[in-house]
């Protein structure tokens, strides 16, 4: 697996020093100057251990068989057999071997806080949603998007205290802010239906807008948004559906959310000075694999789960585990395998296909 964790630090430090250096020496090094660290917000698709630090939280991946293909077969809190999408994206964007560390881990052991925040931070929490209430009733305590943004505000303060206001905001303007969230809002909506589907899409988009504007106000400029995948095709949805089919209603809502997020982002980039974005259509990416499963032998079932009368079980020691993880699109009842995450990251980092990523890819956004 890649180059090992130790290689991460020096590479990142070089980038950071180059950034600060470029800001002090007057101009020209545009290429170096525009590459800042990466901050990650989201749910279990991006969580790299946040929830391990929340006592009351039951959305956890800190036990086998999670991490079975990770370095040392460690269950790190990633909802994957190995690396997750946070890791695979930052690897491809360059300067990282794995995701920046979880905010709660850096706070818990303060010894590396100051050094690590300059390499970026991961705030994502499994079970979280865009709306504040999401996750609490299913999983106890999770870090909502609102709290993730508040934690970033703290980090922003720490960075400007460290580098000074001018260099600090320069670094944060050149940083990239990656989001993967909304699936839990959608699933909660399907179970509770407190409003019409149309109202839900508007409500969710407005909630997203609130958080993005808040971050823009704190100086964030480069927004990489990963929209909601076809969660009506994830193994848990299929296990509850007659004949194991995808749930069309859920999928249609995921698509509607994508289109609505796209309008929002277009609007924000035309009304907010310097606002740049890249929107990944994970709906299309995933459907593309499901309908043309090149490289995968099984795109319907979870690699790690037991079938029970209540639907699929969670992934834990003793349940059915498939032999070859790389043959599967889905690792557990909800989440992709490491291999699927790598494929998705490759598309959003480098693709030029507007069906998958628009208006620019993440790699171009990072350098923008
Ligand atoms: C943790 O869960 C218990 C029992 O559900 C609850 O009483 C308590 O308030 C929770 N603590 C926090 C910090 O949420
Ligand atoms: C802090 O950094 C040191 C040196 O890189 C490392 O050995 C240690 O494990 C880190 N501590 C934590 C809590 O990550
Ligand atoms: C970061 O900022 C917060 C809020 O201002 C502060 O309480 C904390 O001590 C700072 N952390 C460090 C390591 O400076
Ligand atoms: C979304 O709907 C909930 C429930 O009706 C409401 O409390 C919340 O304020 C709405 N959010 C937005 C941004 O409209
Ligand atoms: C763009 O956003 C502004 C402010 O949020 C809103 O007033 C306007 O109607 C939006 N325009 C479009 C075309 O959606
Ligand atoms: C991709 O998404 C766009 C917009 O949602 C849609 O029009 C198009 O048909 C999709 N393409 C594929 C291959 O799914
Ligand atoms: C996919 O895997 C599941 C369980 O691992 C198995 O029951 C199912 O038959 C497989 N489907 C295909 C198409 O191979
Ligand atoms: C990303 O998109 C840009 C612009 O469309 C394109 O030139 C480039 O080849 C793509 N890939 C990378 C790695 O930037």
Coordinates of C-alpha atoms in Angstrom, one line a residue, residues 105-367:
X105 CA -7.7 13.3 17.4
X106 CA -5.5 16.5 17.1
X107 CA -7.4 18.1 20.0
X108 CA -7.3 15.0 22.2
X109 CA -3.5 14.7 22.0
X110 CA -2.5 18.4 21.6
X111 CA 1.2 17.7 21.0
X112 CA 1.0 17.7 17.2
X113 CA -1.9 20.1 16.8
X114 CA 0.0 23.2 15.7
X115 CA 2.2 21.3 13.2
X116 CA -0.6 19.2 11.8
X117 CA -3.2 21.9 11.2
X118 CA -0.9 23.5 8.6
X119 CA -1.2 20.2 6.7
X120 CA -5.0 20.4 6.7
X121 CA -7.6 18.8 9.0
X122 CA -10.4 16.2 8.5
X123 CA -13.6 17.2 10.3
X124 CA -15.9 14.5 8.8
X125 CA -18.1 12.4 11.1
X126 CA -19.9 9.1 10.2
X127 CA -23.7 9.5 10.5
X128 CA -23.6 13.3 10.2
X129 CA -25.8 15.3 7.8
X130 CA -26.1 18.8 6.5
X131 CA -29.0 19.4 9.0
X132 CA -28.0 19.6 12.7
X133 CA -30.4 16.9 13.9
X134 CA -29.2 14.2 11.5
X135 CA -27.6 11.1 13.1
X136 CA -28.4 11.9 16.7
X137 CA -31.4 9.5 16.9
X138 CA -29.7 6.7 15.1
X139 CA -26.1 7.0 16.4
X140 CA -26.2 9.0 19.6
X141 CA -23.7 11.8 19.1
X142 CA -22.1 12.7 15.8
X143 CA -20.4 16.0 14.6
X144 CA -23.0 17.8 12.5
X145 CA -21.9 20.0 9.6
X146 CA -22.6 23.1 11.7
X147 CA -20.1 21.8 14.4
X148 CA -17.6 20.8 11.7
X149 CA -17.7 24.4 10.5
X150 CA -17.3 25.7 14.0
X151 CA -14.3 23.5 14.5
X152 CA -12.8 24.9 11.3
X153 CA -13.3 28.4 12.7
X154 CA -11.2 27.4 15.7
X155 CA -8.5 26.0 13.4
X156 CA -8.7 29.2 11.3
X157 CA -8.0 31.2 14.5
X158 CA -5.1 28.9 15.4
X159 CA -3.6 29.3 11.9
X160 CA -3.8 33.1 11.8
X161 CA -2.4 33.2 15.4
X162 CA 0.5 31.2 14.2
X163 CA 1.2 32.8 10.8
X164 CA -0.3 36.2 11.3
X165 CA -3.5 37.4 9.8
X166 CA -2.2 38.1 6.3
X167 CA -0.2 34.9 5.7
X168 CA -2.8 32.9 7.5
X169 CA -5.7 34.1 5.3
X170 CA -3.5 33.7 2.3
X171 CA -2.9 30.1 3.1
X172 CA -6.6 29.5 3.8
X173 CA -7.6 31.2 0.5
X174 CA -5.3 28.8 -1.3
X175 CA -6.6 25.8 0.6
X176 CA -9.1 23.4 -0.8
X177 CA -12.3 22.5 1.0
X178 CA -13.8 19.1 0.2
X179 CA -17.3 18.1 1.1
X180 CA -19.1 14.7 0.9
X181 CA -22.3 14.9 2.8
X182 CA -26.1 14.7 2.3
X183 CA -26.8 10.9 2.1
X184 CA -27.8 10.7 5.8
X185 CA -30.2 13.7 5.3
X186 CA -31.7 11.9 2.4
X187 CA -32.0 8.5 4.2
X188 CA -33.6 10.3 7.2
X189 CA -36.0 12.0 4.9
X190 CA -37.1 8.7 3.3
X191 CA -37.8 7.2 6.8
X192 CA -39.6 10.3 8.2
X193 CA -41.1 12.3 5.3
X194 CA -41.8 15.5 7.2
X195 CA -42.3 17.5 3.9
X196 CA -42.8 16.9 0.2
X197 CA -39.8 15.7 -1.8
X198 CA -39.6 19.0 -3.6
X199 CA -39.6 20.9 -0.3
X200 CA -36.9 18.5 1.0
X201 CA -34.6 19.3 -2.0
X202 CA -35.0 23.0 -1.5
X203 CA -34.5 22.7 2.3
X204 CA -31.3 20.6 1.9
X205 CA -29.9 23.0 -0.7
X206 CA -30.6 26.0 1.5
X207 CA -28.9 24.3 4.4
X208 CA -25.8 23.5 2.2
X209 CA -25.8 27.2 1.1
X210 CA -25.8 28.3 4.7
X211 CA -22.7 26.3 5.5
X212 CA -20.8 27.2 2.3
X213 CA -21.5 30.9 2.8
X214 CA -20.4 30.7 6.3
X215 CA -17.1 29.2 5.2
X216 CA -16.7 31.7 2.4
X217 CA -17.1 34.4 5.0
X218 CA -14.1 32.8 6.8
X219 CA -12.0 33.1 3.7
X220 CA -12.6 29.7 2.0
X221 CA -12.6 30.0 -1.8
X222 CA -12.0 26.6 -3.4
X223 CA -14.9 24.3 -2.9
X224 CA -14.9 20.6 -4.0
X225 CA -18.4 19.2 -3.6
X226 CA -19.1 15.5 -3.9
X227 CA -22.9 15.1 -4.3
X228 CA -25.1 12.2 -3.2
X229 CA -24.5 8.8 -4.7
X230 CA -27.4 6.5 -5.8
X231 CA -28.0 5.3 -2.2
X232 CA -31.1 3.5 -3.5
X233 CA -28.6 0.9 -4.9
X234 CA -26.5 0.4 -1.8
X235 CA -26.7 -3.2 -0.4
X236 CA -28.9 -2.2 2.6
X237 CA -31.5 -0.5 0.3
X238 CA -31.4 -3.6 -2.0
X239 CA -31.8 -6.0 0.9
X240 CA -35.0 -4.2 1.9
X241 CA -36.4 -4.0 -1.6
X242 CA -38.5 -6.7 -3.4
X243 CA -36.2 -8.7 -5.7
X244 CA -33.2 -6.8 -4.5
X245 CA -33.8 -4.0 -6.9
X246 CA -32.6 -0.4 -6.4
X247 CA -35.1 1.9 -4.8
X248 CA -36.0 4.4 -7.6
X249 CA -37.5 7.0 -5.3
X250 CA -34.4 7.4 -3.3
X251 CA -32.2 7.5 -6.4
X252 CA -34.4 10.1 -8.1
X253 CA -34.1 12.3 -5.0
X254 CA -30.3 11.9 -5.0
X255 CA -30.3 13.1 -8.7
X256 CA -32.6 16.0 -7.9
X257 CA -30.3 17.0 -5.1
X258 CA -27.3 17.0 -7.5
X259 CA -29.1 19.2 -10.0
X260 CA -30.2 21.6 -7.2
X261 CA -26.6 21.7 -5.7
X262 CA -25.4 22.5 -9.2
X263 CA -27.7 25.5 -9.5
X264 CA -26.7 26.7 -6.1
X265 CA -23.0 26.5 -6.9
X266 CA -23.4 28.3 -10.2
X267 CA -25.3 31.0 -8.5
X268 CA -22.7 31.3 -5.7
X269 CA -19.8 31.5 -8.2
X270 CA -21.6 34.3 -10.1
X271 CA -22.5 36.3 -7.0
X272 CA -19.6 35.8 -4.6
X273 CA -16.3 37.3 -5.6
X274 CA -13.5 34.6 -6.0
X275 CA -15.8 31.7 -5.2
X276 CA -14.6 28.6 -7.2
X277 CA -16.0 25.2 -7.2
X278 CA -15.9 21.7 -8.7
X279 CA -19.0 19.5 -8.4
X280 CA -18.5 15.7 -8.6
X281 CA -21.5 13.7 -9.9
X282 CA -21.1 10.6 -7.8
X283 CA -24.6 9.5 -8.9
X284 CA -23.3 9.2 -12.5
X285 CA -20.0 7.7 -11.5
X286 CA -21.6 5.0 -9.4
X287 CA -24.4 4.2 -11.8
X288 CA -21.8 3.9 -14.6
X289 CA -20.0 1.2 -12.6
X290 CA -23.3 -0.6 -11.7
X291 CA -24.5 -0.7 -15.3
X292 CA -21.1 -1.4 -16.8
X293 CA -19.2 -3.2 -14.1
X294 CA -15.7 -3.2 -15.7
X295 CA -13.2 -4.4 -13.1
X296 CA -15.9 -5.5 -10.6
X297 CA -17.5 -8.9 -10.3
X298 CA -20.1 -8.0 -7.7
X299 CA -21.8 -4.5 -7.7
X300 CA -24.9 -5.4 -5.7
X301 CA -23.9 -7.1 -2.5
X302 CA -21.8 -6.1 0.5
X303 CA -18.5 -7.9 0.9
X304 CA -18.8 -7.8 4.7
X305 CA -22.3 -8.5 6.0
X306 CA -24.8 -11.2 6.9
X307 CA -28.3 -11.3 5.5
X308 CA -30.8 -11.2 8.3
X309 CA -34.7 -11.0 8.4
X310 CA -34.3 -7.3 9.2
X311 CA -32.0 -6.7 6.2
X312 CA -28.2 -6.6 6.1
X313 CA -26.2 -6.8 9.3
X314 CA -23.4 -4.5 10.1
X315 CA -19.9 -5.5 9.3
X316 CA -18.2 -7.1 12.3
X317 CA -16.1 -10.1 13.2
X318 CA -17.8 -13.4 12.4
X319 CA -20.1 -12.2 9.6
X320 CA -19.7 -13.3 6.0
X321 CA -16.5 -11.8 4.5
X322 CA -15.9 -12.1 0.7
X323 CA -12.6 -13.5 -0.4
X324 CA -11.5 -10.9 -2.9
X325 CA -12.4 -7.3 -1.8
X326 CA -11.3 -5.9 -5.1
X327 CA -14.1 -7.8 -6.9
X328 CA -16.7 -5.8 -4.9
X329 CA -18.1 -2.3 -5.4
X330 CA -19.5 -2.3 -1.8
X331 CA -17.6 -3.1 1.3
X332 CA -20.4 -3.1 3.8
X333 CA -24.1 -2.4 3.7
X334 CA -23.5 1.3 2.9
X335 CA -19.9 2.0 1.9
X336 CA -17.7 1.4 -1.1
X337 CA -14.6 -0.7 -1.1
X338 CA -11.1 0.9 -1.2
X339 CA -10.9 -0.1 -4.9
X340 CA -14.2 1.7 -5.7
X341 CA -13.0 4.8 -3.7
X342 CA -9.8 4.9 -5.7
X343 CA -11.8 4.7 -9.0
X344 CA -14.1 7.5 -7.9
X345 CA -11.2 9.7 -6.7
X346 CA -9.4 9.2 -10.1
X347 CA -12.5 10.4 -11.9
X348 CA -13.1 13.5 -9.8
X349 CA -9.4 14.5 -9.6
X350 CA -8.6 14.1 -13.3
X351 CA -11.7 13.5 -15.5
X352 CA -12.7 16.0 -18.1
X353 CA -16.1 14.4 -18.6
X354 CA -18.9 16.8 -17.6
X355 CA -21.1 13.8 -16.8
X356 CA -18.8 13.1 -13.9
X357 CA -17.2 16.4 -12.9
X358 CA -18.0 20.0 -13.7
X359 CA -17.1 22.8 -14.5
X360 CA -13.5 21.8 -13.7
X361 CA -11.9 18.7 -12.0
X362 CA -10.5 18.8 -8.5
X363 CA -6.9 18.8 -9.7
X364 CA -7.6 22.0 -11.7
X365 CA -9.5 23.5 -8.8
X366 CA -6.6 23.0 -6.4
X367 CA -4.3 24.9 -8.8

